[in-house]
Coordinates of C-alpha atoms and ligand atoms in Angstrom, one line a residue:
X1 CA 2.3 -16.0 25.6
X2 CA 1.9 -12.7 24.1
X3 CA -1.5 -11.3 23.8
X4 CA -2.9 -11.6 20.4
X5 CA -2.9 -8.9 17.7
X6 CA -6.2 -7.8 16.2
X7 CA -6.3 -7.2 12.6
X8 CA -9.0 -6.1 10.3
X9 CA -9.3 -7.1 6.6
X10 CA -11.7 -5.4 4.4
X11 CA -12.7 -6.9 1.2
X12 CA -11.7 -10.2 2.7
X13 CA -13.6 -12.3 0.2
X14 CA -12.1 -11.0 -2.7
X15 CA -8.8 -12.1 -4.6
X16 CA -6.3 -10.1 -2.4
X17 CA -8.1 -11.4 0.7
X18 CA -7.9 -14.9 -0.4
X19 CA -3.9 -14.5 -0.6
X20 CA -3.6 -12.4 2.6
X21 CA -5.6 -14.2 5.2
X22 CA -3.5 -17.3 5.3
X23 CA -0.2 -15.4 5.7
X24 CA -1.4 -13.0 8.3
X25 CA -2.7 -16.3 10.3
X26 CA 0.8 -17.9 9.8
X27 CA 2.4 -14.8 11.3
X28 CA 4.0 -13.0 8.4
X29 CA 3.1 -9.4 10.0
X30 CA 4.0 -9.8 13.5
X31 CA 6.4 -12.5 13.6
X32 CA 6.1 -16.1 14.4
X33 CA 5.7 -15.8 18.3
X34 CA 2.7 -13.5 18.2
X35 CA -0.9 -14.8 18.2
X36 CA -3.4 -12.9 15.8
X37 CA -7.1 -12.6 15.8
X38 CA -8.4 -11.9 12.1
X39 CA -11.6 -9.6 11.8
X40 CA -12.8 -9.5 8.4
X41 CA -15.4 -7.0 6.8
X42 CA -17.2 -7.7 3.6
X43 CA -20.2 -6.1 2.0
X44 CA -23.7 -7.9 2.2
X45 CA -23.8 -9.7 -1.1
X46 CA -20.5 -11.2 -0.4
X47 CA -21.0 -12.5 3.0
X48 CA -21.8 -16.2 1.7
X49 CA -18.3 -16.2 -0.2
X50 CA -16.7 -14.9 3.1
X51 CA -18.2 -17.6 4.9
X52 CA -16.5 -19.9 2.7
X53 CA -13.3 -18.3 3.0
X54 CA -13.4 -18.3 6.7
X55 CA -14.2 -21.9 6.6
X56 CA -11.0 -22.6 4.8
X57 CA -9.2 -20.4 7.2
X58 CA -10.7 -22.5 10.1
X59 CA -9.6 -25.7 8.1
X60 CA -6.1 -24.5 7.7
X61 CA -5.8 -24.9 11.8
X62 CA -2.9 -22.3 12.1
X63 CA -1.5 -22.7 15.5
X64 CA -1.1 -18.7 15.8
X65 CA -4.9 -18.0 14.7
X66 CA -6.6 -17.1 18.3
X67 CA -10.1 -15.9 16.5
X68 CA -11.9 -15.1 13.3
X69 CA -14.5 -12.9 12.9
X70 CA -16.6 -12.1 9.6
X71 CA -19.3 -9.3 9.6
X72 CA -20.6 -6.8 7.2
X73 CA -20.6 -4.2 9.7
X74 CA -17.5 -1.9 10.5
X75 CA -18.5 -1.4 13.9
X76 CA -18.0 -5.3 14.5
X77 CA -14.9 -5.8 12.2
X78 CA -13.0 -2.7 13.4
X79 CA -13.8 -3.5 17.1
X80 CA -10.2 -3.1 19.0
X81 CA -8.1 -3.5 16.3
X82 CA -4.5 -2.8 16.4
X83 CA -4.0 -2.8 12.4
X84 CA -6.8 -2.5 9.8
X85 CA -5.8 -3.3 6.1
X86 CA -8.4 -1.5 3.8
X87 CA -8.3 -3.5 1.0
X88 CA -12.3 -3.6 -0.3
X89 CA -13.6 -1.0 -2.5
X90 CA -15.4 -0.9 -5.8
X91 CA -13.3 -2.0 -8.8
X92 CA -13.3 0.3 -12.0
X93 CA -16.0 -0.6 -14.4
X94 CA -15.4 -0.4 -18.2
X95 CA -15.5 3.1 -19.5
X96 CA -15.2 4.6 -15.8
X97 CA -12.8 7.5 -15.4
X98 CA -10.5 7.6 -12.4
X99 CA -12.2 10.5 -11.0
X100 CA -15.7 8.6 -11.1
X101 CA -13.9 5.7 -9.2
X102 CA -12.7 8.4 -6.9
X103 CA -16.2 9.7 -6.3
X104 CA -17.8 6.1 -6.3
X105 CA -15.2 4.7 -3.4
X106 CA -15.0 8.1 -1.5
X107 CA -18.0 7.3 0.6
X108 CA -16.7 4.0 1.6
X109 CA -13.9 5.3 3.1
X110 CA -15.7 8.3 5.0
X111 CA -17.9 5.5 6.8
X112 CA -14.9 3.2 7.6
X113 CA -12.8 6.1 8.6
X114 CA -15.7 7.1 11.1
X115 CA -16.2 3.5 12.4
X116 CA -12.2 3.2 12.8
X117 CA -12.5 6.3 15.0
X118 CA -15.2 5.1 17.0
X119 CA -13.9 1.5 17.8
X120 CA -10.3 0.6 16.8
X121 CA -7.6 1.1 19.5
X122 CA -6.9 4.9 19.5
X123 CA -3.1 4.0 18.5
X124 CA -4.3 1.5 15.5
X125 CA -2.3 1.5 12.3
X126 CA -4.4 1.8 9.2
X127 CA -3.1 0.8 5.6
X128 CA -5.0 1.2 2.5
X129 CA -4.7 -0.9 -0.5
X130 CA -8.3 -0.4 -2.1
X131 CA -7.7 1.8 -4.9
X132 CA -7.3 4.9 -5.5
X133 CA -5.6 4.2 -2.3
X134 CA -3.8 7.3 -1.6
X135 CA -7.1 9.5 -1.8
X136 CA -8.9 6.7 0.0
X137 CA -6.6 6.7 2.9
X138 CA -6.8 10.7 2.8
X139 CA -10.7 10.4 3.1
X140 CA -10.5 7.8 5.7
X141 CA -8.0 9.7 7.7
X142 CA -10.0 13.0 7.8
X143 CA -13.0 11.1 9.0
X144 CA -11.2 9.6 12.0
X145 CA -9.6 12.7 13.9
X146 CA -9.1 10.3 16.9
X147 CA -6.3 8.3 15.4
X148 CA -3.2 10.3 14.5
X149 CA -2.2 11.2 10.9
X150 CA 1.0 9.4 11.3
X151 CA -0.8 6.2 11.9
X152 CA -2.0 6.1 8.3
X153 CA -0.5 4.8 5.2
X154 CA -1.3 3.7 1.5
X155 CA 0.4 0.9 -0.3
X156 CA 3.0 1.5 -2.9
X157 CA 4.9 -1.4 -1.7
X158 CA 3.8 -3.5 -4.7
X159 CA 5.2 -0.6 -7.1
X160 CA 8.5 -0.6 -4.8
X161 CA 9.0 -4.5 -5.6
X162 CA 8.3 -4.1 -9.2
X163 CA 10.9 -1.3 -9.6
X164 CA 13.2 -3.7 -7.9
X165 CA 12.3 -6.9 -9.8
X166 CA 12.9 -4.8 -13.2
X167 CA 16.4 -3.7 -12.3
X168 CA 17.4 -7.2 -11.1
X169 CA 16.0 -8.9 -14.1
X170 CA 17.7 -6.4 -16.6
X171 CA 21.2 -6.9 -15.2
X172 CA 20.6 -10.6 -14.0
X173 CA 21.1 -9.6 -10.3
X174 CA 19.1 -11.2 -7.6
X175 CA 16.2 -9.4 -6.5
X176 CA 17.6 -9.3 -2.8
X177 CA 20.8 -7.5 -4.0
X178 CA 18.8 -4.6 -5.5
X179 CA 18.2 -1.9 -2.8
X180 CA 16.8 1.7 -2.4
X181 CA 14.4 2.2 -5.3
X182 CA 11.9 5.0 -4.5
X183 CA 8.5 5.2 -5.5
X184 CA 7.2 8.8 -5.4
X185 CA 3.7 10.3 -5.6
X186 CA 0.6 8.5 -6.8
X187 CA 0.0 4.6 -6.9
X188 CA -1.1 5.5 -10.5
X189 CA 0.5 5.9 -13.6
X190 CA 1.9 9.2 -12.8
X191 CA 3.9 7.4 -10.1
X192 CA 7.7 8.2 -10.2
X193 CA 9.8 5.1 -9.8
X194 CA 13.3 6.6 -8.8
X195 CA 16.4 4.5 -9.6
X196 CA 18.9 7.2 -9.0
X197 CA 19.6 6.1 -5.2
X198 CA 19.3 2.3 -5.9
X199 CA 22.1 -0.1 -5.6
X200 CA 22.8 -3.4 -7.1
X201 CA 24.9 -5.4 -4.9
X202 CA 26.2 -2.2 -3.2
X203 CA 27.0 -0.4 -6.5
X204 CA 24.9 2.5 -8.0
X205 CA 22.1 0.8 -10.2
X206 CA 23.0 3.9 -12.7
X207 CA 26.5 2.3 -13.3
X208 CA 25.4 -1.1 -13.3
X209 CA 22.6 -0.8 -15.8
X210 CA 24.9 1.8 -17.7
X211 CA 21.9 3.0 -19.8
X212 CA 19.8 6.0 -18.7
X213 CA 17.7 5.8 -21.8
X214 CA 16.5 2.2 -20.5
X215 CA 15.7 3.8 -17.1
X216 CA 13.5 6.6 -18.9
X217 CA 12.0 4.7 -21.8
X218 CA 11.4 1.3 -20.4
X219 CA 11.8 1.0 -16.7
X220 CA 9.5 4.0 -15.9
X221 CA 6.4 2.9 -18.1
X222 CA 7.0 -0.8 -17.3
X223 CA 6.8 0.0 -13.5
X224 CA 3.8 2.4 -13.8
X225 CA 1.9 -0.1 -16.2
X226 CA 2.7 -3.3 -14.8
X227 CA -0.6 -3.5 -13.2
X228 CA -2.3 -3.0 -16.6
X229 CA 0.2 -5.8 -18.2
X230 CA -1.0 -8.2 -15.6
X231 CA -4.7 -7.9 -16.2
X232 CA -4.1 -8.2 -19.9
X233 CA -2.1 -11.5 -19.2
X234 CA -4.0 -12.9 -16.5
X235 CA -7.6 -11.7 -17.0
X236 CA -7.5 -10.6 -13.4
X237 CA -5.7 -7.8 -11.6
X238 CA -2.6 -8.7 -9.5
X239 CA -3.7 -10.6 -6.2
X240 CA -0.6 -12.8 -5.1
X241 CA 1.9 -10.0 -5.5
X242 CA -0.6 -7.4 -4.2
X243 CA -1.3 -9.5 -1.1
X244 CA 2.7 -10.2 -0.5
X245 CA 3.2 -6.2 -0.7
X246 CA 0.7 -5.7 1.8
X247 CA 2.4 -8.0 4.1
X248 CA 5.7 -6.5 3.7
X249 CA 4.3 -3.2 4.2
X250 CA 2.6 -4.4 7.4
X251 CA 5.6 -6.1 8.3
X252 CA 8.1 -3.2 7.8
X253 CA 5.8 -1.3 10.2
X254 CA 6.0 -3.8 12.9
X255 CA 9.1 -5.5 12.5
X256 CA 11.2 -2.6 11.0
X257 CA 12.8 -2.3 7.6
X258 CA 16.3 -3.8 7.2
X259 CA 19.7 -2.0 8.3
X260 CA 20.4 0.4 5.8
X261 CA 17.7 0.1 3.3
X262 CA 14.3 1.9 3.1
X263 CA 11.1 0.9 1.5
X264 CA 8.1 3.1 -0.1
X265 CA 5.2 4.0 1.5
X266 CA 2.4 6.6 0.9
X267 CA 2.2 8.8 3.9
X268 CA 0.9 12.0 4.8
X269 CA 2.9 14.6 3.5
X270 CA 4.9 16.9 6.1
X271 CA 6.1 19.1 3.4
X272 CA 9.3 16.9 2.8
X273 CA 10.7 17.3 -0.8
X274 CA 8.4 20.2 -1.2
X275 CA 5.3 17.9 -1.6
X276 CA 2.4 19.9 -0.1
X277 CA 1.5 18.9 3.4
X278 CA -1.8 17.1 3.7
X279 CA -1.8 14.8 0.7
X280 CA -0.9 10.9 0.9
X281 CA 2.2 10.8 -1.2
X282 CA 4.7 8.0 -1.8
X283 CA 8.1 8.6 -0.1
X284 CA 11.1 6.4 0.7
X285 CA 10.5 5.8 4.3
X286 CA 12.6 3.6 7.1
X287 CA 10.7 1.7 10.0
X288 CA 11.8 0.9 13.3
X289 CA 9.4 -1.6 14.0
X290 CA 7.3 0.0 16.5
X291 CA 4.6 1.2 14.2
X292 CA 6.1 4.4 13.1
X293 CA 8.1 5.4 9.9
X294 CA 10.3 8.3 9.1
X295 CA 10.5 9.8 6.0
X296 CA 14.4 9.5 4.3
X297 CA 15.7 13.1 4.2
X298 CA 18.4 14.5 1.7
X299 CA 17.8 12.6 -1.3
X300 CA 19.0 14.8 -4.3
X301 CA 16.7 15.4 -7.6
X302 CA 18.0 16.3 -10.8
X303 CA 15.8 18.4 -13.4
X304 CA 14.2 15.2 -14.6
X305 CA 13.0 14.0 -11.3
X306 CA 11.7 17.2 -10.3
X307 CA 9.3 17.1 -13.3
X308 CA 8.3 13.7 -12.5
X309 CA 7.7 14.4 -8.9
X310 CA 5.7 17.7 -9.8
X311 CA 3.4 15.8 -12.4
X312 CA 2.5 13.2 -9.8
X313 CA 1.8 15.6 -7.1
X314 CA -0.5 17.4 -9.3
X315 CA -2.3 14.4 -9.6
X316 CA -2.5 14.0 -6.0
X317 CA -3.6 17.5 -5.3
X318 CA -6.4 17.1 -8.0
X319 CA -7.6 14.0 -6.4
X320 CA -7.9 15.8 -3.0
X321 CA -10.0 18.6 -4.8
X322 CA -12.2 15.9 -6.3
X323 CA -13.2 14.7 -3.0
X324 CA -12.9 17.9 -0.8
X325 CA -16.5 17.6 0.3
X326 CA -15.4 14.5 2.0
X327 CA -12.7 15.8 3.8
X328 CA -14.5 18.2 6.5
Ligands
NAX401 P1 -11.8 -8.0 -5.7 O1 -12.7 -7.1 -6.2 O2 -11.5 -9.3 -6.0 O3 -12.1 -7.9 -3.9 C1 -12.8 -6.8 -3.5 C2 -13.7 -7.0 -2.4 O4 -14.0 -5.9 -1.5 C3 -15.0 -7.9 -2.8 O5 -15.0 -9.0 -2.2 C4 -16.0 -6.9 -2.5 O6 -17.0 -7.4 -2.1 C5 -15.2 -6.2 -1.3 N1 -15.9 -4.7 -0.9 C6 -16.3 -3.8 -1.7 N2 -16.7 -2.7 -1.1 C7 -16.6 -3.0 0.2 C8 -16.9 -2.4 1.3 N3 -17.5 -1.1 1.1 N4 -16.7 -2.9 2.6 C9 -15.9 -4.2 2.4 N5 -15.6 -4.8 1.4 C10 -16.0 -4.3 0.3 O7 -10.5 -7.1 -5.8 P2 -8.9 -7.0 -5.5 O8 -8.4 -7.9 -6.5 O9 -9.2 -8.2 -4.1 O10 -8.4 -5.8 -5.2 C11 -8.9 -5.0 -3.9 C12 -8.5 -3.8 -4.1 O11 -7.2 -3.5 -4.2 C13 -9.0 -2.9 -5.2 O12 -9.4 -1.6 -5.3 C14 -7.6 -3.0 -6.5 O13 -7.7 -2.1 -7.3 C15 -6.7 -2.4 -5.2 N6 -5.3 -3.0 -5.6 C16 -4.2 -2.0 -5.0 C17 -3.0 -2.3 -5.1 C18 -1.9 -1.5 -4.6 O14 -1.0 -1.6 -5.0 N7 -2.3 -0.5 -3.7 C19 -2.5 -3.2 -6.3 C20 -3.5 -4.4 -6.3 C21 -4.9 -4.2 -6.3 O15 -5.1 -3.8 -7.8

């Protein structure tokens, strides 16, 4: 039998954790033949809730689940991990500005970066889901110099799915027939959901929809504000769809993106598309299935797209400035 892959999940007693853990244990990331060990990190006040979640995980008796660890010590939870999904972070409280949230959460990712550097496998992959995920990832990466920058990513897969779904619903197509949307930039409401390269059953989405005004005035704001709409309707933030996106993000890394398709991931910018090096920006990427990704090159931008990209990149640069003291 293949040796087990070790996956750490932080914030494991939270809502996303609750949807994520059983699916990791069923093989949704590494495939149906690869056993897994799940190592959960929580903060001390949530340890009791975590105990309950882990009892339930045990009670699922998953055939692929080789071990379960629950701890409030990152040095225990990150020990020897192949993959860390950093979900846990403080939620934004009422009246809190985005920059306050960034400052509040930054120190968490300093500590977790250092712990990953100390005890994770040197070729571990780390995906950050906890918000503000792009900048949290940048902080953790800077504090883990032993893990290559290319091994880090932050999740814009949920935005990617949302963009696909909006186009599918608009034209009455199946979700699977909509391919190659792109999310550029930040996982925030400045992100640029780009439809210009998307196809619906192989035809350009621009032609199938045939309504540029809809893309600009409905599609973009709906994708950007979808998280808020879900909170308003459900009274809670997206959890099922967020966990599903985190699993797809990780599965693409380990099992590859389908032939001819890309997905969106926030990765360490290498300067592609004029995005300044050294910020975690969402790009279209393809994955071979060996834990690596490549930024898709050569996509054209019109003036509208250039403006949108500049806005979201400026926000990411501002966030980097806000946390500059945590990046040394
Ligand atoms: P919950 O508040 O339900 O759970 C968060 C959990 O994290 C809690 O159990 C808490 O105790 C734990 N936690 C807090 N600080 C921690 C630390 N230092 N170490 C370990 N655990 C810690 O939130 P949930 O709905 O699960 O969302 C988790 C994060 O995902 C939030 O930051 C949220 O904003 C973010 N999201 C990111 C998305 C994305 O697309 N990138 C979409 C969904 C979601 O909004």
